[in-house]
Structure formats: structure tokens, C-alpha cells
XYZ file of C-alpha atoms in Angstrom:
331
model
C 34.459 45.156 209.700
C 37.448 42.883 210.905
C 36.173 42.653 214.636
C 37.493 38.404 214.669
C 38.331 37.915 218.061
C 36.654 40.947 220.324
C 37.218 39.923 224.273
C 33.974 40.006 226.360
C 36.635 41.537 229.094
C 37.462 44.373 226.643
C 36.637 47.479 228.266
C 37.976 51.226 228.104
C 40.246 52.664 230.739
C 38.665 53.683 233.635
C 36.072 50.855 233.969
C 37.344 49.720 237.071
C 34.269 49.350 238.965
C 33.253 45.734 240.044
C 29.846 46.605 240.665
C 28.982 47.045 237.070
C 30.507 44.335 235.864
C 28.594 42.176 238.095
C 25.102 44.431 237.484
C 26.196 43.359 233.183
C 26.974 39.765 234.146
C 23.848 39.227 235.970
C 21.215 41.217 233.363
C 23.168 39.541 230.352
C 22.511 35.779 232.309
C 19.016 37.336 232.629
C 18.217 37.515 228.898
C 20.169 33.912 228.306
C 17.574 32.336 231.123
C 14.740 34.211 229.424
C 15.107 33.722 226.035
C 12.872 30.763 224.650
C 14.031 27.730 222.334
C 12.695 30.096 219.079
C 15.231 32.686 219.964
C 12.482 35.703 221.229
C 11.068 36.670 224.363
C 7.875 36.427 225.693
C 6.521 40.033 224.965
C 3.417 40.011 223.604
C 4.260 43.695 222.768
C 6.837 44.622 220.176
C 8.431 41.041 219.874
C 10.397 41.880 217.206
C 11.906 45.163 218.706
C 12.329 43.788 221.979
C 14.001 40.320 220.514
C 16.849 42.896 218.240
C 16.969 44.936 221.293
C 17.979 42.187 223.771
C 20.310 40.438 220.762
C 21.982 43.637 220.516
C 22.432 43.980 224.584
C 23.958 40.165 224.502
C 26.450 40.948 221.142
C 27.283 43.740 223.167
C 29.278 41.001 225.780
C 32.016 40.370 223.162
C 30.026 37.424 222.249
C 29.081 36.242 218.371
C 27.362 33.662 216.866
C 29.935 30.992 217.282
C 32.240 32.499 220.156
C 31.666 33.799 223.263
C 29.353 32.455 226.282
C 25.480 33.988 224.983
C 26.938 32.849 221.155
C 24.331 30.435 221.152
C 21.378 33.351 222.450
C 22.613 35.544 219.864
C 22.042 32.816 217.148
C 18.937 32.065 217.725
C 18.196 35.263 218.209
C 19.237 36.223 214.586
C 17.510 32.907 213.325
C 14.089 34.108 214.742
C 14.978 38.100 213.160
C 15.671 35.862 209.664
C 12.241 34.308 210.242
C 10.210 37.433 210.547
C 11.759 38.775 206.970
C 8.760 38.836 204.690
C 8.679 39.209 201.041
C 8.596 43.015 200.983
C 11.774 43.261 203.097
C 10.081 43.922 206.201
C 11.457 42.014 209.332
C 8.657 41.741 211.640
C 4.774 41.272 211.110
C 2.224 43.656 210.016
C -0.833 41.186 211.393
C 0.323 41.225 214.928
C 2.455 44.665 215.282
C 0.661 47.804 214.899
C 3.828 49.764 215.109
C 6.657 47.409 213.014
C 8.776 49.817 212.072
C 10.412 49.898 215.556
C 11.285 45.919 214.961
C 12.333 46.597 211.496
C 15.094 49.015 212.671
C 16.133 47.316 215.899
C 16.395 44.404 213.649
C 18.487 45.774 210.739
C 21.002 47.021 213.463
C 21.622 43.703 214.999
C 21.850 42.087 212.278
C 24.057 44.256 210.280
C 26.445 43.865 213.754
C 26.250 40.305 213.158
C 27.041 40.214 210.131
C 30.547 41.738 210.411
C 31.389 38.590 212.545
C 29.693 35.540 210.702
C 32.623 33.439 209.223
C 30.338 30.859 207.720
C 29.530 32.054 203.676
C 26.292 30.344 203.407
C 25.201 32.866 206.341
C 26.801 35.771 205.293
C 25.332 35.416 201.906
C 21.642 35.102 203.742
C 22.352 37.804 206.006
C 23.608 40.039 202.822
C 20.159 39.279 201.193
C 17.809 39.697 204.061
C 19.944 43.649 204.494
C 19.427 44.699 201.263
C 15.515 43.696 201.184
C 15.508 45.499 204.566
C 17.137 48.300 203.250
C 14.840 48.467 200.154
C 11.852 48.217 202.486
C 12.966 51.363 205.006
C 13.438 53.724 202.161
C 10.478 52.661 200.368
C 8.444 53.218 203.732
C 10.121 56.861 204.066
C 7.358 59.447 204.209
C 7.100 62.585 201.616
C 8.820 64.552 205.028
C 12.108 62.490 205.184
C 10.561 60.787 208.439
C 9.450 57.430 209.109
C 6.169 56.362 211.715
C 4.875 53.405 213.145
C 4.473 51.805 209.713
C 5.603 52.612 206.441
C 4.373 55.697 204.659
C 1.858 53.714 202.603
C -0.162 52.097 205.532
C 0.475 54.836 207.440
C -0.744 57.833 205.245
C 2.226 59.891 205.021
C 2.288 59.881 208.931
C 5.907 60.709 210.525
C 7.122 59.970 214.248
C 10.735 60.677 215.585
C 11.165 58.278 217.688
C 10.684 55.668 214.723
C 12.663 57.887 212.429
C 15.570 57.079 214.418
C 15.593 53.466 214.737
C 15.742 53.937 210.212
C 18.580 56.218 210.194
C 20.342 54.187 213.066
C 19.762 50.902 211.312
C 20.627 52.118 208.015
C 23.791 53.115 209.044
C 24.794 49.948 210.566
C 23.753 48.232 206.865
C 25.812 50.981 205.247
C 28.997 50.230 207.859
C 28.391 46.474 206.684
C 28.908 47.037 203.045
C 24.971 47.334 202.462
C 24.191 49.919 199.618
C 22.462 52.635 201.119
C 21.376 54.995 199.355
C 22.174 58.470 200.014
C 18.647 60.332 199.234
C 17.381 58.307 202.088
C 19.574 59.669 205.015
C 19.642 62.929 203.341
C 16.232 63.347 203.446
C 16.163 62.412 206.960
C 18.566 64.348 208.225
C 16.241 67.306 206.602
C 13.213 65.688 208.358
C 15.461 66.568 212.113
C 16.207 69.773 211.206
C 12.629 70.442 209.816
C 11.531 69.562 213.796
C 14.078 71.518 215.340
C 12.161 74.341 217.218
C 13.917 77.872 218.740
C 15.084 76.318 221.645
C 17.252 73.502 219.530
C 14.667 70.768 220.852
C 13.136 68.518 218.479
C 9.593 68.239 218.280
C 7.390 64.816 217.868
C 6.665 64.651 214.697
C 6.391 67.283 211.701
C 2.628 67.345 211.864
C 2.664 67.880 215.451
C 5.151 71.001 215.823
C 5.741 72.892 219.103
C 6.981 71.171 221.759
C 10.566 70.342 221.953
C 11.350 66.086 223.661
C 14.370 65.508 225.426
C 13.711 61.543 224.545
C 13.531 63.074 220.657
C 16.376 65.749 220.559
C 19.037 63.087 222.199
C 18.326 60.168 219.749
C 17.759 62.777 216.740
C 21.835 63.580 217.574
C 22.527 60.042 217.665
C 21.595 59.445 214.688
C 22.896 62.452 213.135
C 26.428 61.527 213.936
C 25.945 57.670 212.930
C 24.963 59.945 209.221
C 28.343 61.805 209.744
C 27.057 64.929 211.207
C 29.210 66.265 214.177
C 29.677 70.002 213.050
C 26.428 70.711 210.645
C 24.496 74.360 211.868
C 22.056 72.794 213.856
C 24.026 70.109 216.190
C 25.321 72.858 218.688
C 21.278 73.931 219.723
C 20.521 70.332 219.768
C 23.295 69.754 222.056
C 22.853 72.471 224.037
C 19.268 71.551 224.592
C 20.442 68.018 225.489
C 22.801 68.980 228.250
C 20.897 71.315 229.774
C 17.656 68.458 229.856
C 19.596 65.323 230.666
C 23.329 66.046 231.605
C 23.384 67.269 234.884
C 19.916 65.782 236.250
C 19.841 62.341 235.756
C 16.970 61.263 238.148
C 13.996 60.203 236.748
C 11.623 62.997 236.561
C 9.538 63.394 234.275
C 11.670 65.295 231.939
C 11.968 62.296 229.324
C 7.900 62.509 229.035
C 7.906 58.437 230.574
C 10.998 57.438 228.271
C 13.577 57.655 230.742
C 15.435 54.144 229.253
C 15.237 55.309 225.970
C 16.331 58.834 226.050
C 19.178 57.709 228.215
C 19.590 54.620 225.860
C 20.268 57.577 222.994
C 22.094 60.396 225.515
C 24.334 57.841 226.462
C 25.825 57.365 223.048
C 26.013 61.144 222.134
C 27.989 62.009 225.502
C 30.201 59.075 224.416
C 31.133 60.646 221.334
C 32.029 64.036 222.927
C 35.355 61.992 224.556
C 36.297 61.028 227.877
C 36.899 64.672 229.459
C 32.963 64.943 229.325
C 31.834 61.285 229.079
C 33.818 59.612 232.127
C 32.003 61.828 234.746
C 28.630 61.753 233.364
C 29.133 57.476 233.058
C 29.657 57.443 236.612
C 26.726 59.180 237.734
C 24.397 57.289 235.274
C 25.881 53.862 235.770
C 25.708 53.817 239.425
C 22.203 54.662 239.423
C 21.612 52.282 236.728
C 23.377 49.340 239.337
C 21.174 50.861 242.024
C 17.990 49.959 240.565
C 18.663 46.492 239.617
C 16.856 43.552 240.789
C 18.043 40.306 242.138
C 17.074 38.349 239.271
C 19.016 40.532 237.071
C 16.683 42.363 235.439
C 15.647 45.778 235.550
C 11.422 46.882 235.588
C 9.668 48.923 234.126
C 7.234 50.044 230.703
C 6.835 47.767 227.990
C 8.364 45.069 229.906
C 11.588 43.801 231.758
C 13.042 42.316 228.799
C 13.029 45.982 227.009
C 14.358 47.866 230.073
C 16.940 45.480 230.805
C 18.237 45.338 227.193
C 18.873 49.274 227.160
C 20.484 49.471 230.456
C 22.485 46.652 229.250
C 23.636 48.299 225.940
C 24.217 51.671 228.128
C 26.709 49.704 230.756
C 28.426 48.162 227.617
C 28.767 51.059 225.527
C 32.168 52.342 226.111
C 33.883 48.430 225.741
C 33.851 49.875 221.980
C 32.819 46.477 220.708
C 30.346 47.053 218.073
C 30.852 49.282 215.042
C 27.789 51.446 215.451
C 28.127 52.710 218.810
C 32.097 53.509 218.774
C 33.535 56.603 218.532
């Protein structure tokens, strides 16, 4: 992983706009100021998706455990993710989250991120042990489709979501990149499950059971994820991508396209535009970072569903995506 020494001033050429690194500044201070002594947030809802989320928006600063100026938010950030790690390999909580498998993804991506920096061996070794059991967990939850849903296959009853799918694939690929044995059945069969929801117009739909109706939100993270499992050029990327660009390329204003999931379509979009190089991904960064600046608010924070901490966490991660700093979001 060899990342010892990443610059929170890193950024790619072109980032020459003061404005956004002010906007960054000022939502990363927001999460520092909001964080409590545990290392979460206070949302009641999803507090172990929203705690990964926000860890990964702050690691995305250049900052690590030990280094950097939100190393101590990030550490006690991964020391409350360590917490929730139950005997089963699940990091989060059954009792109080009704849809955990968001948390357990978010959560194996940050820390697999982390782990590529921690020089202590004591923590590495804990880290190691709490990504394999994570690991085991995701592909034991895997449903009979290749998919994944709120909760794992058995408490769900075979039930499969996309949305959740991707936050699996995404964090199993971030354990793989960290030396974390993944095996290979697991993203193969999910990469079936995508193109199993693909419909005619190269949109993917909700969920297997629920066939029909192609999401923008779906299609963009479903690509994501496809090229963190290596697929650029497979037979049904070019539909998906077409669909994509002619949802969310072009149009950027919130409108109802991203079915009320503007953050995390563009959270996913982002990352796949990123990928296609800077002759297409320069232009489009403008457009969506302004707007992004624009709708900032003084505090630093950004509004809107769930809560502030989850909005400003993927605005933050879409500002810092081209710095290149963290393994699973570079090109």
C-alpha cells in the first residue's frame, strides 16, 4: 500500500480553485467539531455508516491515524468501527440498525484505507483480524442472487437491494487492495447479480425481485463498483455508461432524476467520471464542484436527508476525490 507520507496539500493539476479548498477546509473542521469523545456522530440513524462515511471524508485530507491535523478524528473514529465488530464479523449492531449492512461496508472500506497507513504492529495485527471476520461475514451474508440487502441473506430471507450490494463489492475490494483474502466467488457472483439487473436501456434496476425500472442512483454506483472488481471493458459497461451520462452528466441540478439520492448517486458518478481521465472528468468537476461550494453553509456543513453529518461526508469525499490519496478511489 506504501502511501507513508501523503500531503493533505496533494492535489491533481488543475485544482486551482480557492473556493474549494476553503468549502473542504471548513466541512472537514465541521466533522472534527462534531465528532464526540467515542469517535461517532450523533445520528441516531445509521451510526455506523454515517461514522465510516465521515472517517473516510476526514482520511480523505491526507491525514492518518498518527499524522496529519483530523489524525486524532480518524482514530477514534476507527476505535469506535473496532468496537462495533461482533463475534460473527459484523461491524455494526443488529439490535439498533435495521439496515447494517450499509455500516458493515462503509466500515470495511475505511478501515481497510487505514490500514495501509498504521505503522504500529499491535494495530495492524487487530485491524488484519477484524478484515478478515468482516470479510467472512459479507460473503456469508451474500444472497442465492449474488446481491446483498439491508441485512444478511439469513435475516433477511434471501432479500437483495443494490444500493447495499455496492457498499459489499466496494468494501471488499478495499480488503482485497489491503492484502485481505477475498475470495473470488464472492465478487463474481456479484458482478452477475449487476448484470442480472441491467434492463434494455443499460439502467440497473432496484433489486432482482423488483425488475423494471432502471435508477440513475443504482446504475452509477453499480459501475463503480464494477471497475473497483476490474471491469472497465466487460459487454455490459458501455449501456451502463451510456445510461449514466445521459442521466447525470450533463444535468447536474437536483431534480428528481436520482429518485431523492442526489448525494449518493453523485457520491458514485463522481468516481466513475474520474476514471474515464481528465479530457472528460476536468469539465464535469467544475460544474459539480461549484455547485457543491454553492450550497454550503456557514458552519461548514452541508443539509439535507439522513442528516448533515451524511451529506457533508459525501460532498467531502467528492471535493477530495481527484487528490488521488486513497487506494480505492484512484485511477
Amino acid at each position: 500500500m506504501g502511501l507513508n507520507g501523503r500531503s493533505s496539500l496533494a492535489q491533481s493539476p488543475g485544482r486551482t480553485n480557492p473556493a474549494w479548498e476553503q468549502s473542504i477546509r471548513s466541512g472537514l473542521d465541521y466533522l472534527a467539531r462534531t465528532q464526540t469523545a467515542r469517535g461517532q456522530w450523533n445520528t441516531p440513524s445509521y451510526p455506523t455508516a454515517l461514522a465510516a462515511l465521515a472517517g473516510t471524508a476526514l482520511l480523505c485530507s491526507g491525514s492518518t491515524t498518527t499524522q496529519g491535523p483530523y489524525a486524532q478524528q480518524i482514530a477514534r473514529c476507527t476505535d469506535f468501527l473496532i468496537s462495533k465488530c461482533r463475534g460473527n464479523g459484523l461491524i455494526g449492531d443488529p439490535t439498533t440498525d435495521n439496515r447494517y449492512t450499509y455500516g458493515h461496508g462503509f466500515s470495511m472500506l475505511l478501515l481497510s484505507q487505514v490500514l495501509g497507513e498504521e505503522g504500529y504492529e499491535d494495530r495492524r495485527l487487530e485491524l488484519l483480524e477484524v478484515l478478515r471476520q468482516a470479510v467472512d461475514f459479507c460473503c456469508n451474508a451474500q444472497t442465492d442472487a449474488g446481491g446483498w440487502g439491508y441485512v444478511s441473506a439469513k435475516d433477511g430471507a434471501n432479500y437483495d437491494e443494490g444500493s447495499t450490494t455496492i457498499t459489499q463489492v466496494q468494501g471488499l475490494r478495499g480488503c482485497r487492495n489491503a492484502g485481505i483474502a477475498v475470495p473470488a466467488e464472492a465478487i463474481e457472483k456479484a458482478k452477475n447479480y449487476i448484470y442480472e439487473c441491467k434492463n434494455d436501456d443499460g439502467g440497473i434496476s432496484y433489486s432482482s425481485k423488483q425488475m423494471g425500472t432502471s435508477r440513475p442512483a443504482i446504475t452509477a454506483a453499480a459501475l463503480a463498483a464494477l471497475y473497483n472488481a476490474g471491469d472497465y471493458d466487460g459487454q455490459h459497461v458501455p449501456e451502463m455508461l451510456k445510461y449514466s451520462r445521459e442521466k447525470l452528466h450533463t444535468n447536474i441540478a437536483d431534480d428528481g432524476t436520482a429518485f431523492g439520492h442526489w448525494h449518493y448517486t453523485y457520491l458514485y458518478y463522481s468516481q466513475v467520471v474520474y476514471r474515464q481521465g481528465d479530457e472528460q472528468w476536468l469539465p464535469f468537476r467544475d460544474r459539480l464542484y461549484d455547485k457543491i461550494v454553492s450550497e454550503q453553509a456557514s458552519d461548514g456543513s452541508w443539509t439535507g436527508q439522513i442528516s448533515p453529518v451524511y451529506i457533508t461526508a459525501c460532498n467531502l469525499i467528492i471535493l477530495q476525490l481527484d487528490r488521488g490519496l486513497l487506494p480505492i478511489y484512484q485511477r
